[in-house]
JSON list of C-alpha atoms in Angstrom, two decimals:
[
{"chain": "N", "resi": 149, "resn": "MET", "atom": "CA", "xyz": [221.67, -67.79, -68.66]},
{"chain": "N", "resi": 150, "resn": "SER", "atom": "CA", "xyz": [219.02, -70.02, -67.09]},
{"chain": "N", "resi": 151, "resn": "VAL", "atom": "CA", "xyz": [219.57, -70.73, -63.40]},
{"chain": "N", "resi": 152, "resn": "ASP", "atom": "CA", "xyz": [216.62, -73.07, -62.81]},
{"chain": "N", "resi": 153, "resn": "PHE", "atom": "CA", "xyz": [217.00, -76.25, -60.76]},
{"chain": "N", "resi": 154, "resn": "VAL", "atom": "CA", "xyz": [215.95, -77.96, -57.57]},
{"chain": "N", "resi": 155, "resn": "ALA", "atom": "CA", "xyz": [218.10, -78.86, -54.58]},
{"chain": "N", "resi": 156, "resn": "VAL", "atom": "CA", "xyz": [217.51, -81.74, -52.22]},
{"chain": "N", "resi": 157, "resn": "ASP", "atom": "CA", "xyz": [218.78, -82.84, -48.84]},
{"chain": "N", "resi": 158, "resn": "VAL", "atom": "CA", "xyz": [217.81, -85.81, -46.71]},
{"chain": "N", "resi": 159, "resn": "GLU", "atom": "CA", "xyz": [218.37, -86.82, -43.12]},
{"chain": "N", "resi": 160, "resn": "THR", "atom": "CA", "xyz": [218.57, -90.46, -42.08]},
{"chain": "N", "resi": 161, "resn": "ALA", "atom": "CA", "xyz": [217.39, -92.30, -39.00]},
{"chain": "N", "resi": 162, "resn": "ASN", "atom": "CA", "xyz": [220.53, -94.32, -38.50]},
{"chain": "N", "resi": 163, "resn": "ALA", "atom": "CA", "xyz": [223.71, -95.55, -40.21]},
{"chain": "N", "resi": 164, "resn": "ASP", "atom": "CA", "xyz": [221.64, -97.31, -42.89]},
{"chain": "N", "resi": 165, "resn": "VAL", "atom": "CA", "xyz": [221.82, -94.90, -45.81]},
{"chain": "N", "resi": 166, "resn": "GLY", "atom": "CA", "xyz": [218.30, -95.87, -46.89]},
{"chain": "N", "resi": 167, "resn": "SER", "atom": "CA", "xyz": [216.69, -94.90, -43.57]},
{"chain": "N", "resi": 168, "resn": "VAL", "atom": "CA", "xyz": [215.50, -91.52, -44.88]},
{"chain": "N", "resi": 169, "resn": "CYS", "atom": "CA", "xyz": [213.41, -89.72, -42.27]},
{"chain": "N", "resi": 170, "resn": "VAL", "atom": "CA", "xyz": [213.33, -86.17, -43.70]},
{"chain": "N", "resi": 171, "resn": "VAL", "atom": "CA", "xyz": [213.37, -84.85, -47.25]},
{"chain": "N", "resi": 172, "resn": "GLY", "atom": "CA", "xyz": [213.93, -81.17, -48.02]},
{"chain": "N", "resi": 173, "resn": "ILE", "atom": "CA", "xyz": [213.54, -79.77, -51.52]},
{"chain": "N", "resi": 174, "resn": "VAL", "atom": "CA", "xyz": [214.18, -76.23, -52.72]},
{"chain": "N", "resi": 175, "resn": "ALA", "atom": "CA", "xyz": [212.99, -74.93, -56.09]},
{"chain": "N", "resi": 176, "resn": "VAL", "atom": "CA", "xyz": [215.14, -72.29, -57.80]},
{"chain": "N", "resi": 177, "resn": "GLN", "atom": "CA", "xyz": [213.89, -70.22, -60.73]},
{"chain": "N", "resi": 178, "resn": "ALA", "atom": "CA", "xyz": [215.83, -67.44, -62.42]},
{"chain": "N", "resi": 179, "resn": "GLY", "atom": "CA", "xyz": [218.53, -67.72, -59.77]},
{"chain": "N", "resi": 180, "resn": "ARG", "atom": "CA", "xyz": [216.19, -67.22, -56.80]},
{"chain": "N", "resi": 181, "resn": "VAL", "atom": "CA", "xyz": [214.83, -69.62, -54.23]},
{"chain": "N", "resi": 182, "resn": "GLN", "atom": "CA", "xyz": [211.09, -69.85, -54.92]},
{"chain": "N", "resi": 183, "resn": "ASP", "atom": "CA", "xyz": [209.91, -72.63, -52.64]},
{"chain": "N", "resi": 184, "resn": "VAL", "atom": "CA", "xyz": [211.15, -74.73, -49.73]},
{"chain": "N", "resi": 185, "resn": "TRP", "atom": "CA", "xyz": [209.35, -78.04, -49.15]},
{"chain": "N", "resi": 186, "resn": "GLU", "atom": "CA", "xyz": [210.21, -80.36, -46.26]},
{"chain": "N", "resi": 187, "resn": "ARG", "atom": "CA", "xyz": [208.59, -83.57, -45.06]},
{"chain": "N", "resi": 188, "resn": "LEU", "atom": "CA", "xyz": [209.25, -85.72, -42.04]},
{"chain": "N", "resi": 189, "resn": "LEU", "atom": "CA", "xyz": [208.76, -89.41, -42.82]},
{"chain": "N", "resi": 190, "resn": "ASP", "atom": "CA", "xyz": [208.42, -92.57, -40.77]},
{"chain": "N", "resi": 191, "resn": "PRO", "atom": "CA", "xyz": [211.37, -94.70, -41.94]},
{"chain": "N", "resi": 192, "resn": "GLN", "atom": "CA", "xyz": [209.93, -97.69, -40.05]},
{"chain": "N", "resi": 193, "resn": "VAL", "atom": "CA", "xyz": [213.25, -98.20, -38.28]},
{"chain": "N", "resi": 194, "resn": "PRO", "atom": "CA", "xyz": [214.51, -96.73, -35.00]},
{"chain": "N", "resi": 195, "resn": "VAL", "atom": "CA", "xyz": [216.41, -93.44, -34.98]},
{"chain": "N", "resi": 196, "resn": "SER", "atom": "CA", "xyz": [219.85, -93.98, -33.50]},
{"chain": "N", "resi": 197, "resn": "PRO", "atom": "CA", "xyz": [220.98, -91.78, -30.61]},
{"chain": "N", "resi": 198, "resn": "LEU", "atom": "CA", "xyz": [223.90, -90.57, -32.76]},
{"chain": "N", "resi": 199, "resn": "ASN", "atom": "CA", "xyz": [221.56, -89.43, -35.53]},
{"chain": "N", "resi": 200, "resn": "THR", "atom": "CA", "xyz": [219.29, -87.76, -32.97]},
{"chain": "N", "resi": 201, "resn": "GLN", "atom": "CA", "xyz": [222.34, -85.81, -31.77]},
{"chain": "N", "resi": 202, "resn": "VAL", "atom": "CA", "xyz": [222.97, -84.68, -35.36]},
{"chain": "N", "resi": 203, "resn": "HIS", "atom": "CA", "xyz": [219.46, -83.62, -36.43]},
{"chain": "N", "resi": 204, "resn": "GLY", "atom": "CA", "xyz": [217.41, -83.65, -33.22]},
{"chain": "N", "resi": 205, "resn": "ILE", "atom": "CA", "xyz": [214.78, -86.09, -34.48]},
{"chain": "N", "resi": 206, "resn": "THR", "atom": "CA", "xyz": [213.71, -89.07, -32.37]},
{"chain": "N", "resi": 207, "resn": "THR", "atom": "CA", "xyz": [211.85, -92.26, -33.20]},
{"chain": "N", "resi": 208, "resn": "GLY", "atom": "CA", "xyz": [208.82, -90.88, -31.37]},
{"chain": "N", "resi": 209, "resn": "ASP", "atom": "CA", "xyz": [208.80, -87.76, -33.54]},
{"chain": "N", "resi": 210, "resn": "LEU", "atom": "CA", "xyz": [208.31, -89.93, -36.64]},
{"chain": "N", "resi": 211, "resn": "ALA", "atom": "CA", "xyz": [205.78, -92.47, -35.39]},
{"chain": "N", "resi": 212, "resn": "GLY", "atom": "CA", "xyz": [202.60, -92.40, -37.42]},
{"chain": "N", "resi": 213, "resn": "LEU", "atom": "CA", "xyz": [203.91, -90.00, -40.05]},
{"chain": "N", "resi": 214, "resn": "PRO", "atom": "CA", "xyz": [203.67, -90.84, -43.75]},
{"chain": "N", "resi": 215, "resn": "ARG", "atom": "CA", "xyz": [206.13, -93.39, -45.06]},
{"chain": "N", "resi": 216, "resn": "LEU", "atom": "CA", "xyz": [208.30, -92.72, -48.10]},
{"chain": "N", "resi": 217, "resn": "TRP", "atom": "CA", "xyz": [205.97, -94.51, -50.47]},
{"chain": "N", "resi": 218, "resn": "GLU", "atom": "CA", "xyz": [203.12, -92.26, -49.30]},
{"chain": "N", "resi": 219, "resn": "ALA", "atom": "CA", "xyz": [205.09, -89.07, -50.05]},
{"chain": "N", "resi": 220, "resn": "TRP", "atom": "CA", "xyz": [206.84, -90.39, -53.17]},
{"chain": "N", "resi": 221, "resn": "SER", "atom": "CA", "xyz": [204.49, -88.75, -55.69]},
{"chain": "N", "resi": 222, "resn": "ASP", "atom": "CA", "xyz": [205.19, -85.32, -54.12]},
{"chain": "N", "resi": 223, "resn": "ILE", "atom": "CA", "xyz": [208.95, -85.97, -54.13]},
{"chain": "N", "resi": 224, "resn": "GLU", "atom": "CA", "xyz": [208.95, -87.29, -57.67]},
{"chain": "N", "resi": 225, "resn": "LYS", "atom": "CA", "xyz": [206.81, -84.38, -58.91]},
{"chain": "N", "resi": 226, "resn": "ARG", "atom": "CA", "xyz": [209.39, -81.93, -57.54]},
{"chain": "N", "resi": 227, "resn": "LEU", "atom": "CA", "xyz": [212.56, -83.73, -58.69]},
{"chain": "N", "resi": 228, "resn": "ALA", "atom": "CA", "xyz": [211.88, -85.89, -61.74]},
{"chain": "N", "resi": 229, "resn": "ASN", "atom": "CA", "xyz": [213.43, -84.84, -65.05]},
{"chain": "N", "resi": 230, "resn": "ARG", "atom": "CA", "xyz": [215.10, -81.80, -63.48]},
{"chain": "N", "resi": 231, "resn": "ILE", "atom": "CA", "xyz": [218.61, -80.75, -62.60]},
{"chain": "N", "resi": 232, "resn": "VAL", "atom": "CA", "xyz": [218.83, -81.84, -58.97]},
{"chain": "N", "resi": 233, "resn": "VAL", "atom": "CA", "xyz": [221.54, -80.34, -56.76]},
{"chain": "N", "resi": 234, "resn": "SER", "atom": "CA", "xyz": [222.79, -82.06, -53.62]},
{"chain": "N", "resi": 235, "resn": "HIS", "atom": "CA", "xyz": [225.85, -81.35, -51.51]},
{"chain": "N", "resi": 236, "resn": "THR", "atom": "CA", "xyz": [227.88, -84.48, -52.25]},
{"chain": "N", "resi": 237, "resn": "MET", "atom": "CA", "xyz": [226.09, -87.48, -53.64]},
{"chain": "N", "resi": 238, "resn": "PHE", "atom": "CA", "xyz": [224.99, -88.78, -50.23]},
{"chain": "N", "resi": 239, "resn": "ASP", "atom": "CA", "xyz": [221.44, -87.52, -50.75]},
{"chain": "N", "resi": 240, "resn": "ARG", "atom": "CA", "xyz": [221.14, -89.19, -54.16]},
{"chain": "N", "resi": 241, "resn": "VAL", "atom": "CA", "xyz": [222.45, -92.48, -52.78]},
{"chain": "N", "resi": 242, "resn": "ALA", "atom": "CA", "xyz": [220.18, -92.30, -49.72]},
{"chain": "N", "resi": 243, "resn": "LEU", "atom": "CA", "xyz": [217.06, -91.44, -51.72]},
{"chain": "N", "resi": 244, "resn": "THR", "atom": "CA", "xyz": [217.81, -94.24, -54.20]},
{"chain": "N", "resi": 245, "resn": "ALA", "atom": "CA", "xyz": [218.36, -96.77, -51.39]},
{"chain": "N", "resi": 246, "resn": "ALA", "atom": "CA", "xyz": [215.18, -95.67, -49.62]},
{"chain": "N", "resi": 247, "resn": "ALA", "atom": "CA", "xyz": [213.18, -95.94, -52.86]},
{"chain": "N", "resi": 248, "resn": "GLU", "atom": "CA", "xyz": [214.54, -99.43, -53.54]},
{"chain": "N", "resi": 249, "resn": "ARG", "atom": "CA", "xyz": [213.68, -100.51, -49.98]},
{"chain": "N", "resi": 250, "resn": "ALA", "atom": "CA", "xyz": [210.11, -99.25, -50.48]},
{"chain": "N", "resi": 251, "resn": "GLY", "atom": "CA", "xyz": [209.78, -100.96, -53.86]},
{"chain": "N", "resi": 252, "resn": "LEU", "atom": "CA", "xyz": [209.61, -97.64, -55.71]},
{"chain": "N", "resi": 253, "resn": "ARG", "atom": "CA", "xyz": [211.03, -96.82, -59.10]},
{"chain": "N", "resi": 254, "resn": "MET", "atom": "CA", "xyz": [213.68, -94.11, -58.91]},
{"chain": "N", "resi": 255, "resn": "PHE", "atom": "CA", "xyz": [212.89, -91.17, -61.16]},
{"chain": "N", "resi": 256, "resn": "ALA", "atom": "CA", "xyz": [215.18, -89.83, -63.87]},
{"chain": "N", "resi": 257, "resn": "ALA", "atom": "CA", "xyz": [217.08, -86.65, -63.03]},
{"chain": "N", "resi": 258, "resn": "ARG", "atom": "CA", "xyz": [220.38, -84.94, -63.80]},
{"chain": "N", "resi": 259, "resn": "TRP", "atom": "CA", "xyz": [222.35, -84.74, -60.54]},
{"chain": "N", "resi": 260, "resn": "LEU", "atom": "CA", "xyz": [224.79, -81.92, -59.79]},
{"chain": "N", "resi": 261, "resn": "ASP", "atom": "CA", "xyz": [227.09, -81.97, -56.75]},
{"chain": "N", "resi": 262, "resn": "SER", "atom": "CA", "xyz": [227.26, -78.53, -55.10]},
{"chain": "N", "resi": 263, "resn": "ALA", "atom": "CA", "xyz": [230.43, -79.59, -53.24]},
{"chain": "N", "resi": 264, "resn": "GLY", "atom": "CA", "xyz": [232.08, -80.19, -56.62]},
{"chain": "N", "resi": 265, "resn": "VAL", "atom": "CA", "xyz": [230.83, -76.82, -57.84]},
{"chain": "N", "resi": 266, "resn": "ALA", "atom": "CA", "xyz": [232.30, -75.16, -54.72]},
{"chain": "N", "resi": 267, "resn": "ARG", "atom": "CA", "xyz": [235.63, -76.96, -55.23]},
{"chain": "N", "resi": 268, "resn": "ARG", "atom": "CA", "xyz": [235.83, -75.68, -58.80]},
{"chain": "N", "resi": 269, "resn": "THR", "atom": "CA", "xyz": [234.64, -72.13, -58.07]},
{"chain": "N", "resi": 270, "resn": "TRP", "atom": "CA", "xyz": [236.54, -71.15, -54.92]},
{"chain": "N", "resi": 271, "resn": "PRO", "atom": "CA", "xyz": [240.22, -72.20, -54.79]},
{"chain": "N", "resi": 272, "resn": "GLN", "atom": "CA", "xyz": [240.28, -72.61, -51.00]},
{"chain": "N", "resi": 273, "resn": "PHE", "atom": "CA", "xyz": [237.86, -75.56, -51.34]},
{"chain": "N", "resi": 274, "resn": "ALA", "atom": "CA", "xyz": [239.75, -77.28, -54.18]},
{"chain": "N", "resi": 275, "resn": "HIS", "atom": "CA", "xyz": [241.38, -79.89, -51.93]},
{"chain": "N", "resi": 276, "resn": "ARG", "atom": "CA", "xyz": [239.62, -79.77, -48.57]},
{"chain": "N", "resi": 277, "resn": "GLY", "atom": "CA", "xyz": [237.07, -77.99, -46.43]},
{"chain": "N", "resi": 278, "resn": "TRP", "atom": "CA", "xyz": [234.12, -78.15, -48.85]},
{"chain": "N", "resi": 279, "resn": "GLY", "atom": "CA", "xyz": [231.62, -79.32, -46.25]},
{"chain": "N", "resi": 280, "resn": "LEU", "atom": "CA", "xyz": [228.29, -77.54, -46.33]},
{"chain": "N", "resi": 281, "resn": "ALA", "atom": "CA", "xyz": [228.89, -75.58, -43.12]},
{"chain": "N", "resi": 282, "resn": "SER", "atom": "CA", "xyz": [232.36, -74.42, -44.26]},
{"chain": "N", "resi": 283, "resn": "VAL", "atom": "CA", "xyz": [231.19, -73.21, -47.65]},
{"chain": "N", "resi": 284, "resn": "ALA", "atom": "CA", "xyz": [228.12, -71.55, -46.12]},
{"chain": "N", "resi": 285, "resn": "ALA", "atom": "CA", "xyz": [230.32, -69.72, -43.59]},
{"chain": "N", "resi": 286, "resn": "TYR", "atom": "CA", "xyz": [232.61, -68.50, -46.36]},
{"chain": "N", "resi": 287, "resn": "LEU", "atom": "CA", "xyz": [229.61, -67.24, -48.35]},
{"chain": "N", "resi": 288, "resn": "GLY", "atom": "CA", "xyz": [228.06, -65.63, -45.26]},
{"chain": "N", "resi": 289, "resn": "VAL", "atom": "CA", "xyz": [224.96, -67.81, -45.47]},
{"chain": "N", "resi": 290, "resn": "ARG", "atom": "CA", "xyz": [223.31, -68.47, -42.12]},
{"chain": "N", "resi": 291, "resn": "PHE", "atom": "CA", "xyz": [221.35, -71.67, -41.70]},
{"chain": "N", "resi": 292, "resn": "GLU", "atom": "CA", "xyz": [220.28, -74.35, -39.29]},
{"chain": "N", "resi": 293, "resn": "HIS", "atom": "CA", "xyz": [222.54, -77.26, -40.23]},
{"chain": "N", "resi": 294, "resn": "HIS", "atom": "CA", "xyz": [221.12, -80.79, -40.47]},
{"chain": "N", "resi": 295, "resn": "HIS", "atom": "CA", "xyz": [217.61, -79.55, -41.17]},
{"chain": "N", "resi": 296, "resn": "ALA", "atom": "CA", "xyz": [216.85, -80.91, -44.64]},
{"chain": "N", "resi": 297, "resn": "GLY", "atom": "CA", "xyz": [215.08, -77.83, -46.01]},
{"chain": "N", "resi": 298, "resn": "GLU", "atom": "CA", "xyz": [217.83, -75.54, -44.72]},
{"chain": "N", "resi": 299, "resn": "ASP", "atom": "CA", "xyz": [220.63, -77.76, -46.03]},
{"chain": "N", "resi": 300, "resn": "ALA", "atom": "CA", "xyz": [218.94, -77.93, -49.44]},
{"chain": "N", "resi": 301, "resn": "ARG", "atom": "CA", "xyz": [218.62, -74.13, -49.43]},
{"chain": "N", "resi": 302, "resn": "VAL", "atom": "CA", "xyz": [222.35, -73.73, -48.76]},
{"chain": "N", "resi": 303, "resn": "ALA", "atom": "CA", "xyz": [223.27, -76.23, -51.49]},
{"chain": "N", "resi": 304, "resn": "ALA", "atom": "CA", "xyz": [221.07, -74.20, -53.84]},
{"chain": "N", "resi": 305, "resn": "GLU", "atom": "CA", "xyz": [222.70, -70.94, -52.73]},
{"chain": "N", "resi": 306, "resn": "ILE", "atom": "CA", "xyz": [226.17, -72.36, -53.44]},
{"chain": "N", "resi": 307, "resn": "VAL", "atom": "CA", "xyz": [225.16, -73.16, -57.02]},
{"chain": "N", "resi": 308, "resn": "ILE", "atom": "CA", "xyz": [223.34, -69.83, -57.49]},
{"chain": "N", "resi": 309, "resn": "ARG", "atom": "CA", "xyz": [226.42, -67.90, -56.38]},
{"chain": "N", "resi": 310, "resn": "ALA", "atom": "CA", "xyz": [228.83, -70.06, -58.38]},
{"chain": "N", "resi": 311, "resn": "CYS", "atom": "CA", "xyz": [226.72, -69.46, -61.49]},
{"chain": "N", "resi": 312, "resn": "ALA", "atom": "CA", "xyz": [226.74, -65.70, -60.87]},
{"chain": "N", "resi": 313, "resn": "ILE", "atom": "CA", "xyz": [230.52, -65.62, -60.36]},
{"chain": "N", "resi": 314, "resn": "THR", "atom": "CA", "xyz": [231.48, -67.87, -63.26]},
{"chain": "N", "resi": 315, "resn": "GLY", "atom": "CA", "xyz": [228.71, -67.09, -65.76]},
{"chain": "N", "resi": 316, "resn": "ARG", "atom": "CA", "xyz": [228.01, -70.83, -66.03]},
{"chain": "N", "resi": 317, "resn": "SER", "atom": "CA", "xyz": [224.50, -72.26, -65.80]},
{"chain": "N", "resi": 318, "resn": "PRO", "atom": "CA", "xyz": [223.70, -75.45, -63.87]},
{"chain": "N", "resi": 319, "resn": "GLY", "atom": "CA", "xyz": [223.58, -77.21, -67.25]},
{"chain": "N", "resi": 320, "resn": "ASP", "atom": "CA", "xyz": [227.06, -75.90, -68.03]},
{"chain": "N", "resi": 321, "resn": "TRP", "atom": "CA", "xyz": [228.31, -77.24, -64.70]},
{"chain": "N", "resi": 322, "resn": "LEU", "atom": "CA", "xyz": [226.85, -80.64, -65.52]},
{"chain": "N", "resi": 323, "resn": "ALA", "atom": "CA", "xyz": [228.41, -80.67, -68.99]},
{"chain": "N", "resi": 324, "resn": "SER", "atom": "CA", "xyz": [231.83, -79.68, -67.65]},
{"chain": "N", "resi": 325, "resn": "SER", "atom": "CA", "xyz": [231.74, -82.30, -64.90]},
{"chain": "N", "resi": 326, "resn": "ARG", "atom": "CA", "xyz": [231.50, -85.00, -67.58]},
{"chain": "N", "resi": 327, "resn": "SER", "atom": "CA", "xyz": [234.49, -83.76, -69.55]}
]
């Protein structure tokens, strides 16, 4: 069974889903995390106080950093034409909205929701409680929540463990989610 995929998480500057200010990407090969890549980005919009409370990033922290279009080739190189895991589809929606705002073409990928995988693997998450922190606590995974690289790592760990328990590959999860 091949357990190769990438996981992604983004943080946003404010309530605008396209205001991506951090991208975290984790590469998984043979069921093991091989690489964690994270980039802070200048979303060219202010960071709201509420979002700063969530992830600790301020507008000043992002000033002068690369903008999405300047990091896009690195992001695309890591995610394009791969199975991409995110915990819920928020990250896919946010990345797509940010790309559209920047005039970038969204890359092709096969998206897998780790929250859906958790709901189908562990019965206690079937109807509620499948948030990243709850599933991580159940699995005994420690992490710094709302840090994109860490959140991507936990989403990856959920899929890795679900594959080990069920004997299903990420491709199998994708195929079964369409049936």
